[in-house]
Coordinates of N, CA and C in Angstrom, one line a residue:
M637 N 0.8 -1.2 0.0 CA 0.0 0.0 0.0 C 0.9 1.3 0.0
D638 N 2.0 1.2 0.8 CA 2.9 2.4 0.8 C 3.5 2.6 -0.5
R639 N 3.9 1.5 -1.2 CA 4.5 1.6 -2.6 C 3.5 2.3 -3.6
L640 N 2.2 1.8 -3.5 CA 1.2 2.4 -4.3 C 1.0 3.9 -4.1
R641 N 1.1 4.3 -2.8 CA 0.9 5.7 -2.5 C 2.1 6.5 -3.1
H642 N 3.2 6.0 -3.2 CA 4.4 6.7 -3.8 C 4.3 6.7 -5.4
L643 N 3.8 5.6 -5.9 CA 3.7 5.5 -7.4 C 2.5 6.2 -8.0
L644 N 1.4 6.3 -7.3 CA 0.2 6.8 -7.9 C 0.3 8.2 -8.3
P645 N 0.8 9.1 -7.5 CA 0.9 10.5 -8.0 C 1.7 10.7 -9.3
P646 N 2.9 10.1 -9.4 CA 3.7 10.3 -10.6 C 3.0 9.6 -11.8
L647 N 2.3 8.5 -11.6 CA 1.6 7.8 -12.6 C 0.4 8.7 -13.1
L648 N -0.3 9.2 -12.2 CA -1.4 10.1 -12.6 C -1.0 11.4 -13.3
S649 N 0.1 11.9 -12.8 CA 0.7 13.2 -13.4 C 1.2 12.9 -14.8
G650 N 1.9 11.8 -15.0 CA 2.3 11.4 -16.3 C 1.2 11.2 -17.3
A651 N 0.1 10.5 -16.8 CA -1.0 10.3 -17.6 C -1.7 11.6 -18.0
L652 N -1.8 12.5 -17.0 CA -2.4 13.8 -17.3 C -1.6 14.6 -18.3
F653 N -0.2 14.6 -18.1 CA 0.7 15.2 -19.0 C 0.6 14.6 -20.4
G654 N 0.6 13.3 -20.5 CA 0.5 12.7 -21.8 C -0.8 12.9 -22.5
G655 N -1.9 12.9 -21.7 CA -3.2 13.2 -22.3 C -3.3 14.7 -22.8
G656 N -2.7 15.6 -22.0 CA -2.7 17.0 -22.5 C -1.9 17.2 -23.8
L657 N -0.7 16.5 -23.8 CA 0.1 16.6 -25.1 C -0.7 16.0 -26.3
T658 N -1.4 14.9 -26.0 CA -2.1 14.3 -27.1 C -3.3 15.2 -27.6
I659 N -4.1 15.6 -26.6 CA -5.2 16.5 -26.9 C -4.8 17.8 -27.6
G660 N -3.6 18.3 -27.1 CA -3.1 19.6 -27.7 C -2.5 19.4 -29.1
G661 N -2.3 18.2 -29.5 CA -1.7 18.0 -30.9 C -0.2 17.9 -30.9
M662 N 0.5 17.9 -29.7 CA 1.9 17.9 -29.7 C 2.5 16.5 -30.1
T663 N 1.6 15.5 -30.2 CA 2.1 14.2 -30.6 C 2.0 14.0 -32.1
D664 N 1.5 15.0 -32.8 CA 1.4 14.9 -34.3 C 2.6 15.6 -34.9
P665 N 3.6 14.8 -35.4 CA 4.8 15.5 -35.9 C 4.5 16.5 -37.1
A666 N 3.5 16.2 -37.9 CA 3.2 17.1 -39.0 C 2.7 18.4 -38.5
R667 N 2.0 18.4 -37.4 CA 1.4 19.6 -36.8 C 2.6 20.4 -36.2
V668 N 3.5 19.7 -35.5 CA 4.6 20.4 -34.9 C 5.5 21.0 -36.0
R669 N 5.8 20.3 -37.0 CA 6.6 20.8 -38.1 C 5.9 22.0 -38.8
G670 N 4.6 22.0 -38.9 CA 3.8 23.1 -39.4 C 3.9 24.3 -38.5
F671 N 4.0 24.1 -37.2 CA 4.2 25.2 -36.3 C 5.6 25.8 -36.4
L672 N 6.6 25.0 -36.7 CA 7.9 25.5 -36.8 C 8.2 26.1 -38.2
D673 N 7.4 25.8 -39.1 CA 7.6 26.3 -40.5 C 7.1 27.8 -40.7
L674 N 7.8 28.7 -40.1 CA 7.4 30.1 -40.1 C 7.3 30.7 -41.4
F675 N 8.1 30.3 -42.4 CA 8.1 30.9 -43.7 C 7.4 30.1 -44.8
G676 N 6.7 29.0 -44.3 CA 6.0 28.1 -45.3 C 4.5 28.2 -44.9
S677 N 3.9 27.1 -44.7 CA 2.5 27.0 -44.4 C 2.4 26.9 -42.8
W678 N 2.6 28.1 -42.2 CA 2.7 28.1 -40.7 C 1.4 27.8 -40.1
D679 N 1.4 26.9 -39.1 CA 0.2 26.5 -38.3 C 0.4 27.1 -36.9
P680 N -0.3 28.2 -36.5 CA 0.0 28.8 -35.2 C -0.8 28.2 -34.1
T681 N -1.5 27.1 -34.3 CA -2.4 26.6 -33.2 C -1.6 26.1 -32.0
L682 N -0.4 25.6 -32.2 CA 0.4 25.1 -31.1 C 0.8 26.2 -30.1
A683 N 0.8 27.4 -30.6 CA 1.1 28.6 -29.8 C 0.1 28.7 -28.6
F684 N -1.1 28.3 -28.9 CA -2.2 28.4 -27.8 C -1.9 27.3 -26.8
V685 N -1.4 26.1 -27.3 CA -1.1 25.0 -26.4 C 0.1 25.4 -25.5
M686 N 1.1 26.0 -26.1 CA 2.2 26.5 -25.3 C 1.9 27.6 -24.4
G687 N 1.0 28.5 -24.8 CA 0.6 29.6 -24.0 C -0.2 29.1 -22.8
G688 N -1.0 28.0 -23.0 CA -1.8 27.4 -21.9 C -0.8 26.8 -20.9
A689 N 0.3 26.2 -21.4 CA 1.2 25.5 -20.5 C 2.0 26.6 -19.7
V690 N 2.3 27.7 -20.3 CA 2.9 28.8 -19.6 C 2.0 29.3 -18.4
I691 N 0.8 29.4 -18.7 CA -0.2 29.9 -17.7 C -0.3 28.9 -16.5
V692 N -0.4 27.6 -16.9 CA -0.4 26.6 -15.8 C 0.8 26.6 -15.0
M693 N 2.0 26.7 -15.6 CA 3.3 26.8 -14.9 C 3.4 28.0 -14.0
A694 N 2.9 29.1 -14.5 CA 3.0 30.4 -13.7 C 2.2 30.2 -12.5
I695 N 1.0 29.6 -12.6 CA 0.2 29.4 -11.4 C 0.9 28.4 -10.4
A696 N 1.5 27.3 -11.0 CA 2.2 26.3 -10.2 C 3.4 26.9 -9.5
W697 N 4.1 27.7 -10.1 CA 5.3 28.4 -9.5 C 4.9 29.2 -8.3
R698 N 3.8 29.9 -8.5 CA 3.3 30.8 -7.4 C 2.8 30.0 -6.2
L699 N 2.1 28.9 -6.5 CA 1.7 28.0 -5.4 C 2.9 27.3 -4.8
Q700 N 3.8 26.9 -5.5 CA 5.0 26.2 -5.0 C 5.8 27.1 -4.0
A701 N 5.8 28.4 -4.4 CA 6.6 29.4 -3.5 C 5.9 29.5 -2.1
R702 N 4.7 29.2 -2.0 CA 4.0 29.3 -0.8 C 4.0 28.0 0.0
M703 N 4.5 26.9 -0.6 CA 4.4 25.6 0.1 C 5.7 25.3 0.8
V704 N 5.7 24.6 1.9 CA 6.9 24.2 2.6 C 7.5 22.9 1.9
R705 N 6.6 22.0 1.5 CA 7.1 20.8 0.8 C 6.0 20.3 -0.2
P706 N 6.3 19.5 -1.1 CA 5.3 19.0 -2.1 C 4.2 18.2 -1.3
L707 N 3.1 18.0 -2.0 CA 2.0 17.2 -1.4 C 2.4 15.8 -1.3
F708 N 3.1 15.2 -2.2 CA 3.4 13.8 -2.2 C 4.9 13.5 -2.2
G709 N 5.7 14.4 -1.6 CA 7.1 14.2 -1.5 C 7.7 14.8 -0.3
E710 N 9.0 14.6 0.0 CA 9.7 15.2 1.1 C 10.2 16.5 0.8
R711 N 10.7 16.8 -0.4 CA 11.2 18.1 -0.8 C 11.0 18.3 -2.2
F712 N 11.1 19.6 -2.6 CA 11.0 19.9 -4.1 C 12.4 19.6 -4.7
A713 N 12.3 19.1 -5.9 CA 13.5 18.8 -6.7 C 13.7 19.9 -7.8
L714 N 14.2 21.1 -7.4 CA 14.3 22.2 -8.3 C 15.8 22.4 -8.6
P715 N 16.0 22.9 -9.9 CA 17.4 23.1 -10.2 C 18.0 24.3 -9.4
D716 N 19.3 24.1 -9.0 CA 19.9 25.2 -8.2 C 20.8 26.1 -9.0
R717 N 21.0 25.8 -10.3 CA 21.8 26.6 -11.2 C 20.9 27.5 -12.0
T718 N 21.4 28.7 -12.2 CA 20.7 29.7 -13.1 C 21.5 30.2 -14.2
D719 N 22.8 29.7 -14.3 CA 23.7 30.2 -15.3 C 23.5 29.4 -16.6
L720 N 24.0 30.0 -17.7 CA 24.1 29.3 -19.0 C 25.5 28.9 -19.3
D721 N 25.7 27.6 -19.6 CA 27.0 27.2 -20.0 C 27.0 26.5 -21.4
G722 N 28.1 26.2 -21.9 CA 28.2 25.6 -23.3 C 27.4 24.3 -23.4
K723 N 27.4 23.5 -22.4 CA 26.7 22.2 -22.5 C 25.2 22.5 -22.6
L724 N 24.7 23.4 -21.8 CA 23.3 23.7 -21.9 C 22.9 24.3 -23.2
I725 N 23.7 25.2 -23.7 CA 23.4 25.8 -25.0 C 23.5 24.8 -26.1
T726 N 24.5 24.0 -26.1 CA 24.7 22.9 -27.1 C 23.5 21.9 -27.1
G727 N 23.2 21.5 -25.9 CA 22.1 20.6 -25.7 C 20.7 21.2 -26.2
S728 N 20.5 22.4 -25.9 CA 19.3 23.1 -26.3 C 19.2 23.2 -27.8
A729 N 20.3 23.5 -28.4 CA 20.4 23.6 -29.9 C 20.1 22.2 -30.5
L730 N 20.7 21.2 -30.0 CA 20.5 19.8 -30.5 C 19.0 19.4 -30.3
F731 N 18.5 19.8 -29.1 CA 17.0 19.5 -28.9 C 16.2 20.2 -29.9
G732 N 16.4 21.4 -30.2 CA 15.6 22.2 -31.1 C 15.7 21.6 -32.5
I733 N 17.0 21.3 -32.9 CA 17.2 20.7 -34.3 C 16.5 19.4 -34.4
G734 N 16.6 18.6 -33.4 CA 15.9 17.3 -33.4 C 14.4 17.4 -33.4
W735 N 13.9 18.4 -32.7 CA 12.5 18.6 -32.6 C 11.9 19.1 -34.0
G736 N 12.7 20.0 -34.6 CA 12.3 20.4 -35.9 C 12.4 19.4 -37.0
L737 N 13.4 18.5 -36.9 CA 13.6 17.5 -37.9 C 12.5 16.3 -37.8
A738 N 12.3 15.9 -36.5 CA 11.4 14.8 -36.3 C 10.0 15.2 -36.0
G739 N 9.8 16.4 -35.5 CA 8.5 16.8 -35.2 C 8.0 16.3 -33.8
L740 N 9.0 15.7 -33.1 CA 8.7 15.2 -31.8 C 9.8 15.6 -30.8
C741 N 9.4 15.7 -29.6 CA 10.4 15.9 -28.5 C 10.1 14.8 -27.5
P742 N 10.9 14.6 -26.5 CA 10.7 13.4 -25.6 C 9.4 13.2 -25.0
G743 N 8.7 14.2 -24.4 CA 7.4 14.0 -23.8 C 6.4 13.5 -24.8
P744 N 6.1 14.2 -25.9 CA 5.2 13.7 -26.9 C 5.6 12.3 -27.5
A745 N 6.8 12.1 -27.6 CA 7.3 10.7 -28.1 C 6.9 9.6 -27.1
I746 N 7.1 9.8 -25.9 CA 6.7 8.8 -24.9 C 5.2 8.7 -24.9
A747 N 4.4 9.8 -24.9 CA 3.0 9.7 -25.0 C 2.5 9.0 -26.2
S748 N 3.2 9.2 -27.3 CA 2.8 8.5 -28.6 C 3.0 7.0 -28.5
L749 N 3.9 6.5 -27.7 CA 4.1 5.1 -27.6 C 2.8 4.4 -27.2
A750 N 1.9 5.0 -26.5 CA 0.6 4.4 -26.2 C -0.4 4.4 -27.4
L751 N -0.2 5.3 -28.4 CA -1.1 5.4 -29.5 C -0.5 4.7 -30.8
A752 N 0.7 5.0 -31.1 CA 1.3 4.5 -32.3 C 2.8 4.0 -32.0
P753 N 2.9 2.9 -31.3 CA 4.3 2.5 -30.9 C 5.2 2.3 -32.1
A754 N 4.8 1.6 -33.1 CA 5.6 1.3 -34.2 C 6.2 2.6 -34.9
A755 N 5.3 3.6 -35.0 CA 5.7 4.8 -35.7 C 6.8 5.6 -34.9
V756 N 6.7 5.6 -33.6 CA 7.6 6.4 -32.8 C 8.7 5.6 -32.1
F757 N 8.7 4.3 -32.2 CA 9.8 3.5 -31.5 C 11.2 3.9 -32.1
P758 N 11.4 4.1 -33.4 CA 12.7 4.5 -33.8 C 13.2 5.8 -33.1
F759 N 12.3 6.7 -33.0 CA 12.7 8.0 -32.3 C 13.0 7.7 -30.8
V760 N 12.1 7.0 -30.1 CA 12.4 6.7 -28.7 C 13.6 5.9 -28.5
G761 N 13.9 4.9 -29.4 CA 15.1 4.1 -29.3 C 16.3 5.0 -29.5
A762 N 16.3 5.9 -30.5 CA 17.4 6.8 -30.7 C 17.6 7.7 -29.6
M763 N 16.5 8.2 -29.0 CA 16.6 9.0 -27.8 C 17.2 8.3 -26.6
I764 N 16.8 7.1 -26.4 CA 17.4 6.3 -25.3 C 18.9 6.0 -25.5
L765 N 19.2 5.7 -26.8 CA 20.6 5.4 -27.2 C 21.4 6.7 -26.9
G766 N 20.9 7.9 -27.3 CA 21.6 9.1 -27.1 C 21.8 9.4 -25.7
M767 N 20.8 9.2 -24.8 CA 20.9 9.4 -23.4 C 22.0 8.5 -22.8
A768 N 22.0 7.2 -23.2 CA 23.0 6.3 -22.7 C 24.4 6.7 -23.2
L769 N 24.6 7.1 -24.4 CA 25.9 7.6 -24.9 C 26.3 8.8 -24.1
H770 N 25.4 9.7 -23.9 CA 25.8 10.9 -23.1 C 26.3 10.5 -21.7
R771 N 25.6 9.6 -21.1 CA 25.9 9.1 -19.7 C 27.3 8.4 -19.8
L772 N 27.6 7.6 -20.8 CA 28.9 7.0 -20.9 C 30.0 8.1 -21.1
L773 N 29.7 9.1 -21.9 CA 30.7 10.1 -22.1 C 31.0 10.9 -20.8
E774 N 29.9 11.2 -20.1 CA 30.0 11.9 -18.8 C 30.9 11.1 -17.8
M775 N 30.6 9.8 -17.8 CA 31.4 8.9 -16.8 C 32.8 8.8 -17.2
G776 N 33.1 8.8 -18.6 CA 34.5 8.8 -19.0 C 35.2 10.1 -18.7
A777 N 34.5 11.2 -18.8 CA 35.1 12.5 -18.5 C 35.4 12.6 -17.0
A778 N 34.5 12.0 -16.2 CA 34.7 12.1 -14.7 C 35.9 11.2 -14.3
R779 N 36.1 10.1 -15.0 CA 37.2 9.2 -14.7 C 38.5 9.9 -15.1
V780 N 38.5 10.7 -16.2 CA 39.7 11.4 -16.7 C 40.1 12.4 -15.7
Q781 N 39.1 13.1 -15.1 CA 39.4 14.2 -14.1 C 39.8 13.6 -12.8
A782 N 39.4 12.4 -12.5 CA 39.8 11.8 -11.1 C 41.2 11.4 -11.1

């Protein structure tokens, strides 16, 4: 029962997030590419989805600032860095390029696994492979520094 109490909130949050991405059209690569095609046949509808997400997060940040701890956890897991470094900028650029080329980013790709697993599995597989490669490179760099 205690394990269920710990797993239920993230499971429901993930399902809500995936449902929102699907309803908002973020799992449709053609629609995402249409949004990013500013000089072609631009589809601005995803701007409303993103605007809605910004409003929800603005409310969430204000609520979080008033809370001592999360409802279902011991402490908030918030980033403590606010600076920009080369790794962040390079990673952001690669994320944007990948998003533009594939029409998917990690959240919608995971949500799409429930609807069209065969269509998105190559993307998710490449994403997992890239994450594993990054982890190996980070471990190698840490060994060199030690």
